[in-house]
């Protein structure tokens, strides 16, 4: 059982919030479902239990997700209820944890759990065994059905005892291959309900019984048998179920691929010795050794070493990332060329990979609002079809017996017998009706779409999030950490004597080592990145609040700061005035540098734009989306950043207080726009919730990620355009599936009703109906599988 606790925080004067467990969530594996009607029946049964807040059953994943109040109801009551409505449920023990939307206290997840629980592993093995069993039964059905069809078509009444041979060949098909349908029909009958199995079982059994009567009592309905109809109904529909089961398995490829990424073993340092251990035995704070070419076993921090790491399997970013001492490492990524020593910080179900798998599973188990219509129809579909089939039989029987509609002239004996005509038409109606396609239309597309998103570093919370994001008309981007890196960096180094540029920057960085200011850190890091060796710390250091600093470095006196600071020391900064003003208009912070009382140059620092931000804004605008930027920075800085990425000046919201971000989202919504908000900080959470669709940077805070509908693992905006294209492609696929499911039934059920009036269907309608029904579900699932071709290079229109 996957149990997930949501915390609600009571606000009081105490600094530590009070945690109240209000509800829990349980996940069950289900057995025995065959169509959308089954899923609706289980949902309704669970929702009748006291304390059930929500229940969602997914036909494609064969799972139920139940949100409940633990003090009112429990797991046993849910299992009993599922059994009572005719199905079997098995609790899944997945260790899951959701980051709460506040600082509420949480119990940390297990630190050495496998990504796949024994229950899930058993369920996966059961499904694999089921597919093999279905294949074997299908082969039996094909081997026996082929001679039945050949004898019925080419050797009918050619030799004595033919009907007895057909009976011997058809009976195993009807009884053994078709037992899955008969068993399901009997089970639902015991609970005074019906599903797809009921329709198939009734149709095949009617043709089978009619054939037996014709074989042993030909005087009652004549000697015409329908053994070929019986065998083909069962075999063709079973073929469809087998292909559907295989295709449904492929929709979950993303989860299997993600699980397969995990390393199997790790090299752990124990008492100074390196030993190889299974990944499940790695503990937090263990010291690990990762050689070139090996997978990083778990999440952690680099202790020593230098290498590049391929993180594409997690982030979707193909460019390897440099790793050195102190850098974070993500489990399941690949160390490329250097030896790394690392310390484990997150293991088991607490790793980034486990979190991604958990989010994808939750998304795949969710429903999109567009599915409600299909669910409402599915709940009454089978009873309605049974009524239609009964009325079809009655109508054709009356027209044949009372109005003598049929004439024996030019018709076979079966086609002129009104009772046989009525039964064949009713059987065709029963067999052709397909609620499965309705039930699979939405979840299969969501499974493939969310899985494909995860492969590209886009985590979508569920079907509702998919539906919201695809309708977005305006995107409001938080500047810091979303458009920009959220960390200042050196952008310009200008030296009055170009040959002394590196020396000036090195001395400046050495002086800044005495400061804890973020801009000082940017200069120090920038100098190191340019390959400069910092030889010493300042011998004397004085911070001058609001103006800069004075320091003694390598027997040189340095002044670093504003133009006013240098003026106080009678140092002329005018030679760099033009460059300084130009850089400041671009939103950069400039610092003049004087060495030994002489102006030496200038260093500019800014929060730089992330690679791909301008490209992403352009792509969004090309899709007809209005792009806005919001920031607390002054208007000049905001306009400068907006200009770099191509956002119009009138779409810049500057000097906005954190608490007003949600109000700005609301203001755009009041203009009739569907608004998405993208951010990464704690103060972005209210705006993420207020927006029609919230998008969080994976590099941001857990609070922002929890509040968002979509998380971009890479933390860059290029993924946003991909997410929008993917969501639109997925919703388009869902609409195609639903159209097919509805159109199929709307067209073919009336065709089956009128089949006695269509010459080529008059006697063979049930066979055509069985073939069409087998095709319907496979078509829906196959259409969803097309989403697997979606790639970053594709525009949504190419799917």
mmCIF file of C-alpha atoms in Angstrom, residues 8-12 16-20:
data_model
loop_
_atom_site.group_PDB
_atom_site.id
_atom_site.type_symbol
_atom_site.label_atom_id
_atom_site.label_comp_id
_atom_site.label_asym_id
_atom_site.label_seq_id
_atom_site.Cartn_x
_atom_site.Cartn_y
_atom_site.Cartn_z
ATOM 1 C CA UNK A 8 -2.166 20.812 7.266
ATOM 2 C CA UNK A 9 -0.445 23.519 9.291
ATOM 3 C CA UNK A 10 -2.157 25.574 11.936
ATOM 4 C CA UNK A 11 -0.776 29.083 12.197
ATOM 5 C CA UNK A 12 -0.063 30.341 15.704
ATOM 6 C CA UNK A 16 7.170 25.575 14.903
ATOM 7 C CA UNK A 17 3.932 24.717 13.038
ATOM 8 C CA UNK A 18 1.614 22.010 14.359
ATOM 9 C CA UNK A 19 1.145 19.033 12.073
ATOM 10 C CA UNK A 20 -2.277 17.436 11.764
#
